[in-house]
Coordinates of C-alpha atoms and ligand atoms in Angstrom, one line a residue:
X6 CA 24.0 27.6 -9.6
X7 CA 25.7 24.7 -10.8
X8 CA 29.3 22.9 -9.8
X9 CA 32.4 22.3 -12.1
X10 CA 31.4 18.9 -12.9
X11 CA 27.8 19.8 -13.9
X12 CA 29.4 22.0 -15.9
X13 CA 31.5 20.0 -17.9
X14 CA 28.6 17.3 -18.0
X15 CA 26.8 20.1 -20.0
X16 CA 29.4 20.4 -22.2
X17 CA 29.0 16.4 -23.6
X18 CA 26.0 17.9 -25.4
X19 CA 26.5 16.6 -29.5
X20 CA 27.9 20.1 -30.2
X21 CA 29.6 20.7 -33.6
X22 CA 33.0 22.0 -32.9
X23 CA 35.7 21.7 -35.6
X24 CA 39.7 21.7 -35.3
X25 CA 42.5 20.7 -37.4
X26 CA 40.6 19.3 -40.2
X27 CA 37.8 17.1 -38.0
X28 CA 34.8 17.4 -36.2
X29 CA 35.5 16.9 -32.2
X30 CA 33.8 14.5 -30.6
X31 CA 34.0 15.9 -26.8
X32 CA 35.1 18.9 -26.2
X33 CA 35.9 18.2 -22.6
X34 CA 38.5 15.7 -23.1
X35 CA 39.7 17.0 -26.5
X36 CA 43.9 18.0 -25.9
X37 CA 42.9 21.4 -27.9
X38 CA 40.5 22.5 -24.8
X39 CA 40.2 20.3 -22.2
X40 CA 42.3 22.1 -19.5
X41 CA 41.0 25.6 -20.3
X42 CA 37.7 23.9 -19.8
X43 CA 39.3 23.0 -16.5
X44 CA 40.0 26.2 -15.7
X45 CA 36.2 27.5 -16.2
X46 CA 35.1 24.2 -13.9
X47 CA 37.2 25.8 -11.2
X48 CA 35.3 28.9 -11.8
X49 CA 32.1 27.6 -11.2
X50 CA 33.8 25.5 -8.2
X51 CA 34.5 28.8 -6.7
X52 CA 31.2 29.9 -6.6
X53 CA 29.5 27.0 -5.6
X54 CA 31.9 26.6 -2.4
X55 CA 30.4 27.1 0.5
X56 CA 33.3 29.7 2.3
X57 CA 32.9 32.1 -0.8
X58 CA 28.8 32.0 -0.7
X59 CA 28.6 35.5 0.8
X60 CA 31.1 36.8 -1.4
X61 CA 30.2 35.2 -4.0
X62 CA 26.1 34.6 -4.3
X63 CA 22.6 36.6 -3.9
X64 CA 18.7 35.9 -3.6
X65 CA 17.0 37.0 -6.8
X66 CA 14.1 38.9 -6.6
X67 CA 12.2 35.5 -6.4
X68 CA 14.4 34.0 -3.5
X69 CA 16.4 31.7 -5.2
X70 CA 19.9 31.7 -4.8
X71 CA 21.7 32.9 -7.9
X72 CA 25.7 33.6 -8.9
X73 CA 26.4 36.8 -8.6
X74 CA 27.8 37.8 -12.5
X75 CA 23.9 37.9 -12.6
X76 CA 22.8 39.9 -9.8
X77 CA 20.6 43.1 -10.4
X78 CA 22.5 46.2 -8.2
X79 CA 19.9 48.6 -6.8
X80 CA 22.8 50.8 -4.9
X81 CA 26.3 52.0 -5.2
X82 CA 26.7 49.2 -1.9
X83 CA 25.3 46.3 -4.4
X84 CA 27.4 47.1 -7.3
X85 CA 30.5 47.1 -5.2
X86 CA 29.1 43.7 -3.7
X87 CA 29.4 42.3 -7.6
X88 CA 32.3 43.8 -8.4
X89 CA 34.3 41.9 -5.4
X90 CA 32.7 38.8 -6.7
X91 CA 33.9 39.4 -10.3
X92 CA 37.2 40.2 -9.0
X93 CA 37.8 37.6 -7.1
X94 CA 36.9 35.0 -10.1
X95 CA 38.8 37.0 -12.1
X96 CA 41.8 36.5 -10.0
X97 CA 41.4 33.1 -10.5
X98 CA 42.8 33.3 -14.4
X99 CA 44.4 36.7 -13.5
X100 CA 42.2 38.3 -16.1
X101 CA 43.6 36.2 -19.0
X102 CA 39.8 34.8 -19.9
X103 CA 38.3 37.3 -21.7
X104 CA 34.8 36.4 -22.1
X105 CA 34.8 34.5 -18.8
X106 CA 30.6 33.7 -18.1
X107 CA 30.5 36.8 -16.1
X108 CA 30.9 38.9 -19.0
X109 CA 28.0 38.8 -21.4
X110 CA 25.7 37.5 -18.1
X111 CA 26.6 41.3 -17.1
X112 CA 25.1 41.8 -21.0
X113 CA 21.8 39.9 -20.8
X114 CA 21.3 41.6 -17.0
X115 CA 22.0 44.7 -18.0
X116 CA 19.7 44.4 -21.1
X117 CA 16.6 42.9 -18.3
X118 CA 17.2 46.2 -16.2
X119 CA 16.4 47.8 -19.3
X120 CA 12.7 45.8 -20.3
X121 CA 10.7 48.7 -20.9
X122 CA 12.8 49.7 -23.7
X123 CA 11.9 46.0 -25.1
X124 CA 8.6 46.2 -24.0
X125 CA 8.2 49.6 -26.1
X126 CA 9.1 47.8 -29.1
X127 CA 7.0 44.6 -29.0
X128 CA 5.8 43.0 -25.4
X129 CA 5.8 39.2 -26.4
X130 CA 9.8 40.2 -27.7
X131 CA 10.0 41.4 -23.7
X132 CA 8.8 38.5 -22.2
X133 CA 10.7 36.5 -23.7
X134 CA 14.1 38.3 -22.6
X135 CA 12.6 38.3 -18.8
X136 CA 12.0 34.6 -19.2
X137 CA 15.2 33.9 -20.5
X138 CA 17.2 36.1 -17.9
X139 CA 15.4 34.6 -14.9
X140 CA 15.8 30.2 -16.8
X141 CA 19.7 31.5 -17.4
X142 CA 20.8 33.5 -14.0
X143 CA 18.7 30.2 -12.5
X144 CA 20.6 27.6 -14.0
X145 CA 23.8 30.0 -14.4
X146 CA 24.4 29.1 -17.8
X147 CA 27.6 30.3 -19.4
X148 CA 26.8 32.4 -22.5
X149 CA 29.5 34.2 -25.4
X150 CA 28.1 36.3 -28.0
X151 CA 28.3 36.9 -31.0
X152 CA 27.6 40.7 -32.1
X153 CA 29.9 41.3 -35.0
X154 CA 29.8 40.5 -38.9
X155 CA 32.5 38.9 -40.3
X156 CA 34.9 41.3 -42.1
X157 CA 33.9 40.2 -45.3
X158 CA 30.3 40.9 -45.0
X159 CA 29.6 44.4 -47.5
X160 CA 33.4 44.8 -48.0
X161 CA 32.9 45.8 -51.4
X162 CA 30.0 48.0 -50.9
X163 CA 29.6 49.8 -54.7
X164 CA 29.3 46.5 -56.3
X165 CA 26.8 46.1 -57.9
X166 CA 25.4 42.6 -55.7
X167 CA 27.6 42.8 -52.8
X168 CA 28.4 39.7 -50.8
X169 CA 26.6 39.0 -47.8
X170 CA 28.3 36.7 -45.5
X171 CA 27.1 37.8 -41.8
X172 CA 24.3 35.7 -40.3
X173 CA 20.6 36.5 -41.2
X174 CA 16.9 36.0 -40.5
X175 CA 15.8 33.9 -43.6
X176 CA 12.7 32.8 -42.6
X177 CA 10.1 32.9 -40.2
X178 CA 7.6 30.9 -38.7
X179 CA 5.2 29.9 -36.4
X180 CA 8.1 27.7 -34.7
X181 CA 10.3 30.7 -35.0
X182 CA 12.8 32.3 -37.2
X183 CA 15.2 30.5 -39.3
X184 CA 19.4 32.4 -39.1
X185 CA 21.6 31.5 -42.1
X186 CA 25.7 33.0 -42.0
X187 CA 28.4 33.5 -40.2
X188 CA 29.5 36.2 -37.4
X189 CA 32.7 36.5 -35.2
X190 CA 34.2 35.8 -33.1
X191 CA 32.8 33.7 -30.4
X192 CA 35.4 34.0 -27.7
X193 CA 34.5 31.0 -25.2
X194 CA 31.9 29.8 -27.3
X195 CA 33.6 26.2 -27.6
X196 CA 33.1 25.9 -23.3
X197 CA 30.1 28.1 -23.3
X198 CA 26.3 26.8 -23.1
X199 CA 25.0 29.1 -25.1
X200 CA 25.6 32.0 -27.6
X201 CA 23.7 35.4 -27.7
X202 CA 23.7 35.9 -31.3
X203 CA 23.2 39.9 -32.4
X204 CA 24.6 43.2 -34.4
X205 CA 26.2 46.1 -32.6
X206 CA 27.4 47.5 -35.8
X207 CA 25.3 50.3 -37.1
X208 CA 22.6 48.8 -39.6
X209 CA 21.6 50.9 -42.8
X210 CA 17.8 50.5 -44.2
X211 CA 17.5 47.4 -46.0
X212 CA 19.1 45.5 -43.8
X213 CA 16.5 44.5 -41.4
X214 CA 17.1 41.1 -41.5
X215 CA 20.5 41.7 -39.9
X216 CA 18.2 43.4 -37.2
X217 CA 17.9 40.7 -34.7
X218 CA 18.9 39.2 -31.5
X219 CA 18.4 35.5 -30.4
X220 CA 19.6 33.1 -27.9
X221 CA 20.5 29.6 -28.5
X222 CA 22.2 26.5 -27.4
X223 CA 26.0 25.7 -29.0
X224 CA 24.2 22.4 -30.0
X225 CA 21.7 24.2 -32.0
X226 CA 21.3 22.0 -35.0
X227 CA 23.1 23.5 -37.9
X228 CA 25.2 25.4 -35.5
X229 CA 28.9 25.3 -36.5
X230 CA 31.4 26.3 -34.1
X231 CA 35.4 26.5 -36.4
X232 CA 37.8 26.6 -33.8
X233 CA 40.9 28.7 -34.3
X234 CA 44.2 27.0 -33.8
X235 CA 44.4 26.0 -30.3
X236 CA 47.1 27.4 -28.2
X237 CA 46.8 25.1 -25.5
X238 CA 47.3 22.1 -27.5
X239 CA 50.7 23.1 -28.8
X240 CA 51.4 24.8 -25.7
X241 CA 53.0 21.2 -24.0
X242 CA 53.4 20.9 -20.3
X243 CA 52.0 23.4 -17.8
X244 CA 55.9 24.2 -16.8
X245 CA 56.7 25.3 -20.1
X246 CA 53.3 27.5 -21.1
X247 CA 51.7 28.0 -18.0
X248 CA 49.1 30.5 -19.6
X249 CA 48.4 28.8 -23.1
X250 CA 48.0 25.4 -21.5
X251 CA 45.0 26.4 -18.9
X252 CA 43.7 29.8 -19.9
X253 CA 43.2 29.6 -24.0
X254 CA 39.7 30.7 -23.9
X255 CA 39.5 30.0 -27.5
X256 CA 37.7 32.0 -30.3
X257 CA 35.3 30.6 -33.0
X258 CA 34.0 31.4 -36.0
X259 CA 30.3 30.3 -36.1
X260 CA 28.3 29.5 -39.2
X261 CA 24.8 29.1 -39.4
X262 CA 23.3 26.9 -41.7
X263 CA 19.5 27.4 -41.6
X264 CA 19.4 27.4 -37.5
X265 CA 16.0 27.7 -36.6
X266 CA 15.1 29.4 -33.1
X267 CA 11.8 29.8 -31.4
X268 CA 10.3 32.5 -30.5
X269 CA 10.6 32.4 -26.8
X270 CA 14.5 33.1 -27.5
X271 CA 13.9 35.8 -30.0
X272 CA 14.3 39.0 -28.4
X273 CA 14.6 41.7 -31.6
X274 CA 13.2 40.6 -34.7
X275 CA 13.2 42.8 -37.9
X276 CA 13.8 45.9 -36.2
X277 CA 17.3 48.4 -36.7
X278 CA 16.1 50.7 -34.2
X279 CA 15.8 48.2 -31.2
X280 CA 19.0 46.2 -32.2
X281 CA 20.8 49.7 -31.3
X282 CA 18.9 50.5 -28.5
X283 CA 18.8 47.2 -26.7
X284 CA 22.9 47.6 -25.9
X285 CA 22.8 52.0 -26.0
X286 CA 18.9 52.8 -24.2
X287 CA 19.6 49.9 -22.0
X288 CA 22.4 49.5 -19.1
X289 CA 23.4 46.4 -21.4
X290 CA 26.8 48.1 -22.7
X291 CA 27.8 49.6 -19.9
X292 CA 27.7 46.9 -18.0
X293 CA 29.5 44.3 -20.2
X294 CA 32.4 46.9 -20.7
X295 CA 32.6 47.8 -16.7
X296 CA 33.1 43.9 -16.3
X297 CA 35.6 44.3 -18.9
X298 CA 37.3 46.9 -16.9
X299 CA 37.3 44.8 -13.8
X300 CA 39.0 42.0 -15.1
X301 CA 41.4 43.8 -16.9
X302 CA 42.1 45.6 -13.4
X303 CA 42.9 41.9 -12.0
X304 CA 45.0 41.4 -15.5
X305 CA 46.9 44.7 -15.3
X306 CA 47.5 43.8 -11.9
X307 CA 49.1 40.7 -12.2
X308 CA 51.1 41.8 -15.2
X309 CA 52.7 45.0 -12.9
X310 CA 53.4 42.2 -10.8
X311 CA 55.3 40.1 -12.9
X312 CA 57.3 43.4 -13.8
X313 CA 58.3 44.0 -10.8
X314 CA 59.6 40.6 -10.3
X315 CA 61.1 40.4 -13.7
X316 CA 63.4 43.3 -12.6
X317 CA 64.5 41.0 -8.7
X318 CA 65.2 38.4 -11.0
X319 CA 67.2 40.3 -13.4
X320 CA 68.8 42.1 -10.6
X321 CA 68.2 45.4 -12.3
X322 CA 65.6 46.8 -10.1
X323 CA 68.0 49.5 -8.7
X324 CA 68.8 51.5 -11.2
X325 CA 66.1 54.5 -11.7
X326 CA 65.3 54.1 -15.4
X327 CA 63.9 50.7 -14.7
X328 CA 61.9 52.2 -11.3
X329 CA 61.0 54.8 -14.1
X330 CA 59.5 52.0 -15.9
X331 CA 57.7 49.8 -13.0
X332 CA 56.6 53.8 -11.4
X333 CA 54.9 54.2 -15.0
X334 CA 53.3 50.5 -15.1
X335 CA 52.0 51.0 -11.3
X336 CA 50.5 54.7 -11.7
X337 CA 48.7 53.0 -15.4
X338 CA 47.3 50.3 -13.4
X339 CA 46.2 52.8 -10.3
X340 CA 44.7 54.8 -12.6
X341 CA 42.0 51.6 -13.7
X342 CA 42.0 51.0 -10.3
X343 CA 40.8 54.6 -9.6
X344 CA 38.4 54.9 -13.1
X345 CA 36.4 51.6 -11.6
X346 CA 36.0 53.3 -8.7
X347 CA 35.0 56.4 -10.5
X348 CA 32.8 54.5 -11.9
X349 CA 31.1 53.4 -9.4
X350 CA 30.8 56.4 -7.3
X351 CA 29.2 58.6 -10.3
X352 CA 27.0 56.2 -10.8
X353 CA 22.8 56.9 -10.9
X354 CA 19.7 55.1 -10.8
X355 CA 17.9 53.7 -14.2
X356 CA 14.7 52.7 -12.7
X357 CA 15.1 50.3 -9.4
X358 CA 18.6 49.6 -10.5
X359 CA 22.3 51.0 -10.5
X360 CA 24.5 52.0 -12.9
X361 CA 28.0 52.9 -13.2
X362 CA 28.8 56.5 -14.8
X363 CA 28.7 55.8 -18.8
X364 CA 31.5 58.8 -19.5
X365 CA 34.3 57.2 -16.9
X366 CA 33.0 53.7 -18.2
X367 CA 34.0 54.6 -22.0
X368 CA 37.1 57.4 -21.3
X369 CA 38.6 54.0 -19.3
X370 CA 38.1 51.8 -22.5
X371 CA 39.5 54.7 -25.3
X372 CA 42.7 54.6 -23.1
X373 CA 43.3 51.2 -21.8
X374 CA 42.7 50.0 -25.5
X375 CA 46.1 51.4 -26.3
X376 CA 47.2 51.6 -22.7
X377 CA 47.6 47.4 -23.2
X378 CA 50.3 47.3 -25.9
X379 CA 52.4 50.0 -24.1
X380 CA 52.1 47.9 -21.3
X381 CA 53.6 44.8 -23.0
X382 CA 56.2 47.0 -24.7
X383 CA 57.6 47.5 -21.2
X384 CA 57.0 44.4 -19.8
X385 CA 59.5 43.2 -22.8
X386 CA 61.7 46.0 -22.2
X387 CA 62.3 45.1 -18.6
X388 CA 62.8 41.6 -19.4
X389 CA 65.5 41.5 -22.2
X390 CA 66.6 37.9 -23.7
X391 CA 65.5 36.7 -20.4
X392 CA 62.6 35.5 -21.7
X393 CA 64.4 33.8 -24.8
X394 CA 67.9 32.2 -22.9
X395 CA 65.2 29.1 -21.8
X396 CA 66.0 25.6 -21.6
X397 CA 63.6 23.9 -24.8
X398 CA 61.2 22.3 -22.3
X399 CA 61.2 20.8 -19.0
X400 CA 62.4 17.4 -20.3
X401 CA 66.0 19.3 -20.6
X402 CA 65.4 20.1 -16.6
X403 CA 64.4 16.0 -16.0
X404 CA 67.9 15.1 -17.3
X405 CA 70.9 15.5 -15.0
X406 CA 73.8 16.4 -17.3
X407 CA 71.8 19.2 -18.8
X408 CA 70.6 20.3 -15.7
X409 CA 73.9 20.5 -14.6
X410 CA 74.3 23.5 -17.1
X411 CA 71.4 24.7 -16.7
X412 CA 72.1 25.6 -13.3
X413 CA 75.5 27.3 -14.7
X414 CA 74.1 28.9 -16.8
X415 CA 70.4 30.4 -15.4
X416 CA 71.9 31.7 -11.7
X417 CA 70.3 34.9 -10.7
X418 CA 70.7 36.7 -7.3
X419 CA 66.9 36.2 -6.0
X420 CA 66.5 32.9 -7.5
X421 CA 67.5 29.7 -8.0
X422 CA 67.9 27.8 -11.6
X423 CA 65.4 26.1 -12.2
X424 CA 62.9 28.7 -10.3
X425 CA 64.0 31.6 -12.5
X426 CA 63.3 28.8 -15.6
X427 CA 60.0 28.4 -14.5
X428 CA 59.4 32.3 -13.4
X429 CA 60.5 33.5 -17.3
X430 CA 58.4 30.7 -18.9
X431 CA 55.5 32.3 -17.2
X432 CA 56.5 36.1 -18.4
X433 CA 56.6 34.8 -21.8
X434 CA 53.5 33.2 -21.8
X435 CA 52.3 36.4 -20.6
X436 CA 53.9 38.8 -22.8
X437 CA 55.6 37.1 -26.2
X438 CA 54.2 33.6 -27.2
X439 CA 51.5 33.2 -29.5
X440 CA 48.9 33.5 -26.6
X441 CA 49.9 36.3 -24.7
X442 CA 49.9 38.2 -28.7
X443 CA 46.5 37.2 -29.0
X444 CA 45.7 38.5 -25.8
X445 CA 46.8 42.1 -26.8
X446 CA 45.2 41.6 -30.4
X447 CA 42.0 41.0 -27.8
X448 CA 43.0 44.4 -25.4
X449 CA 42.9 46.1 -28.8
X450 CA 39.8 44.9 -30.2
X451 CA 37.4 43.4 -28.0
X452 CA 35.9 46.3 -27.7
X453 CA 35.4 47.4 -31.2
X454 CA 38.5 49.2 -33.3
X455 CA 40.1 52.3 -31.4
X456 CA 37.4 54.9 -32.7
X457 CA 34.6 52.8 -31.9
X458 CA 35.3 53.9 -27.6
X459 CA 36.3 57.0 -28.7
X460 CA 33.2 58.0 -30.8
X461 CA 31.1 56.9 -27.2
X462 CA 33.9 59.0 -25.3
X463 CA 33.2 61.7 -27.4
X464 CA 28.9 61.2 -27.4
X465 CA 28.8 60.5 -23.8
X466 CA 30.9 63.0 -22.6
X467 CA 29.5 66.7 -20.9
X468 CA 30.7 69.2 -23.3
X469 CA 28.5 72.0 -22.2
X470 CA 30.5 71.8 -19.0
X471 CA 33.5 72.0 -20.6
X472 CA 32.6 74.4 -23.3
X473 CA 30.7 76.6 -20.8
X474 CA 34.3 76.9 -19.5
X475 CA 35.5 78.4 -22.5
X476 CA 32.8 80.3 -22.7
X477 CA 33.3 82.0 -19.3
X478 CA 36.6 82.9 -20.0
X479 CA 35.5 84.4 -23.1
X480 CA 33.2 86.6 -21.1
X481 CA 35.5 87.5 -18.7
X482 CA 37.5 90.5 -20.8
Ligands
LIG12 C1 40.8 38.0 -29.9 C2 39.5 38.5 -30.3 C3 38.3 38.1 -29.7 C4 37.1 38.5 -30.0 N1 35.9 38.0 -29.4 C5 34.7 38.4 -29.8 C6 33.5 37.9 -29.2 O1 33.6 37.1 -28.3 N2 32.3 38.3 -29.7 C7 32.2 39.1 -30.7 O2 31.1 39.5 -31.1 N3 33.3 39.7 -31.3 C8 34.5 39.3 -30.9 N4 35.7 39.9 -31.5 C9 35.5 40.7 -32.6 C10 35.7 42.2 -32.3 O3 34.5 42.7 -31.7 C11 36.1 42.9 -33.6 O4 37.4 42.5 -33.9 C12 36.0 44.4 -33.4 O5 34.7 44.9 -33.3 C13 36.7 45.1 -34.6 O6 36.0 44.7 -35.8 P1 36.8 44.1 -37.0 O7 37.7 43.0 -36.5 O8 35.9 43.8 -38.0 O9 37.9 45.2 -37.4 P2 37.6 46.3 -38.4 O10 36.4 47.1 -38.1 O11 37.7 45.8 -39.8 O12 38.8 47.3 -38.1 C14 40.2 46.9 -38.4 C15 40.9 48.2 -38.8 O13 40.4 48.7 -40.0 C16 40.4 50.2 -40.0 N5 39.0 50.6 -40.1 C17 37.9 49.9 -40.1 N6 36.8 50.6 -40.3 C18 37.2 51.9 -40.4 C19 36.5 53.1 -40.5 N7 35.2 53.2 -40.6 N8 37.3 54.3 -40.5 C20 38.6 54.2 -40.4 N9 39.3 53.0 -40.3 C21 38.6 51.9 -40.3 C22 41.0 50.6 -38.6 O14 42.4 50.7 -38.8 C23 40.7 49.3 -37.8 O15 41.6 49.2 -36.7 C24 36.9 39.5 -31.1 C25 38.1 40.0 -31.7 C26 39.3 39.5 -31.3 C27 40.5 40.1 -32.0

């Protein structure tokens, strides 16, 4: 386990992050991330305080105290356990950070319940993921990933030399192998220690050397991390983008130029099969995505909330269209509420350990992928120009005459002036400015495009029962 300011310490580490045309220097007091690097400080804060120990840490199986993102469930009780510790850190950014660390540490833990399936493969390839899940759960490093080729990579497929962009294993050694390309989209990777760097995509023969999966640190030499624009730095004062100025997670492209890692951090090497199975044999999926659920139960939350409110403020909360609207929001977000749960409780043993159900795990993704923009649509739908009549920034606030008509001008019957100002800067942030339409470009994508859920819905789910149904009723005249 490890405090806020450890955290940020490990973050001073020579890393190569670019922005705006230079390479950054510190990443922790850089105005593009700094407070959203705050914000993950705080999370590790949480954790390490001693009134949320119980909630929020476990003994390993070797004794050792360890943050509970890692913990290894071994009954329906344990999971539950987890998920209230990955709820209440959630809470703490109201679901807005994406790839918070307790999202791909559910990956590597889920891919360690699942070692025999390594171990099948090739047993030094499993040590090495068993070492690396007990050095990472130990010193609860924060890891993204990286499991995605770029777009471009194969786009023009009947060519007759088609470009290859996405990373690659171009050499190997006895030090290790060497990766050289890009992949995206490393969401976090600018705060995060390390990056698990892999392919989820289906990989044809011929491409083996897409076939791997590797660990290393974001200071990896020859390890490029482009930024994206930052939201935070152009989001100004915390009163004006409350969500954009502490919560931009950030997403990188990262380019490997000849990045050479050993072989203890090697954990698929040259092999299509295993690269598959280690996220689909393995719990490794299921259990990214059910954190992925959980914190979009906290976001979901929040942002049925914020309706709610949006309609007091507005004053508009009594006519029955708009209860129509916040009664649709509130049964969407009580039916997460209720999948998780589902989850949970049709859950079954892999070995020692417990899962959650795989069907209820990928029917919640297929329809919370374009649940999310619905969701907006009638968060923006409730709010009106609300959202839009704003004073410019705070400084108009600071200065009395404008205040003055500000205070005319922004009355509402559950609020005062300046506390409806600040209440509609937050909606925005949450539902309209720049961040909160990258967030639902993330709702819709994070998971793959929309068919990539609905092809696991569709292999996961029990059609015999369902057929058999049919069937029946077929027999039955
Ligand atoms: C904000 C954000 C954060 C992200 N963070 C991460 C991260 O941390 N780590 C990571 O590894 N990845 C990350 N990603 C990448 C994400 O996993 C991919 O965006 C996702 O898998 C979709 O792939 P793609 O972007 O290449 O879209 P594409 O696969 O190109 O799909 C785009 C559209 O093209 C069409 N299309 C594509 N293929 C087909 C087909 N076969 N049949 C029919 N239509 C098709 C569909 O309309 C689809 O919606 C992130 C993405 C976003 C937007």
């Amino acid at each position: 386990m490890k405090t806020g300011r450890q955290h940020r310490e490990s973050l001073r580490d020579g890393r190569s992050v670019y922005i705006n045309g230079g390479l950054v220097s510190d990443v922790t007091e850089h105005q593009a991330f700094r407070r959203s690097i705050d914000t993950v400080c705080t999370l590790y804060d949480t954790a390490w305080d001693e009134r949320n120990r119980d909630l929020m840490t476990c003994l390993n199986e070797g004794g050792v105290p360890i943050n509970r993102i890692w913990q290894l469930p071994r009954s329906h009780a344990d999971l539950v356990e987890r998920r209230k510790a990955l709820e209440f850190w959630g809470m703490q950014h109201a679901g807005f950070f994406g790839r918070s660390p307790d999202h791909v540490a559910s990956c590597i833990a889920g891919m360690y319940m699942g070692l025999d399936v390594f171990a099948e493969a090739d047993t030094a390839r499993a040590g090495a993921l068993a070492d690396y899940y007990r050095h990472a759960s130990e010193a609860d490093l924060f890891l993204t990933y990286v499991i995605i080729n770029p777009q471009g990579e194969l786009a023009d497929p009947d060519s007759p030399s088609p470009r290859r962009i996405a990373a690659s294993v171009v050499d190997q050694g006895p030090s290790g192998i060497v990766i050289d390309g890009a992949k995206m989209l490393a969401s976090g990777g600018v705060m995060a220690n390390e990056v698990l760097v892999t392919c989820i995509q289906p990989l044809a023969p011929g491409e083996e050397a897409l076939a791997f999966s590797a660990v290393l640190p974001m200071n990896a030499t020859g390890l490029r991390i482009l930024s994206r624009k930052s939201y935070e730095e152009h989001a100004g004062c915390v009163f004006d983008s409350p969500m954009a100025s502490r919560f931009d997670e950030n997403d990188a492209v990262l380019v490997f130029e000849n990045v050479t890692v050993p072989w203890e951090r090697v954990f698929v090497h040259n092999d299509r099969a295993l690269c598959a199975k280690q996220f689909f044999a393995t719990p490794a999926h299921v259990y990214q995505n059910y954190q992925a659920m959980i914190r979009l139960k906290t976001k979901l939350t929040f942002l049925v909330g914020l309706g709610r409110k949006i309609a007091q403020v507005n004053g508009t909360e009594r006519f029955p269209q708009v209860r129509e609207i916040l009664g649709q929001l509130a049964a969407d977000v009580g039916m997460l509420d209720a999948m998780v749960a589902g989850m949970e409780v049709k859950g079954s043993h892999y070995g020692p350990y417990f899962i959650p159900d795989r069907h209820s795990l990928y029917a919640a993704q297929a329809i919370t992928q374009t649940l999310y923009p619905r969701f907006i649509e009638q968060l923006r739908t409730l709010s009106g120009g609300g959202v839009i009549m704003l004073p410019s920034s705070v400084e108009d606030m600071e200065n009395p005459e404008i205040m003055k008509w500000i205070s005319r001008s922004q009355a509402s019957p559950v609020m005062d002036a300046a506390d409806r100002v600040k209440f509609f800067k937050l909606a925005w942030d949450c539902i309209g400015s720049e961040f909160a339409s990258r967030h639902t470009q993330y709702e819709m994508f994070y998971a793959g495009a929309s068919f990539v859920p609905k092809n696991h819905s569709f292999r996961t789910f029990d059609w015999d029962r369902a057929t058999g149904v049919v069937d029946r009723m077929l027999a039955s005249y």
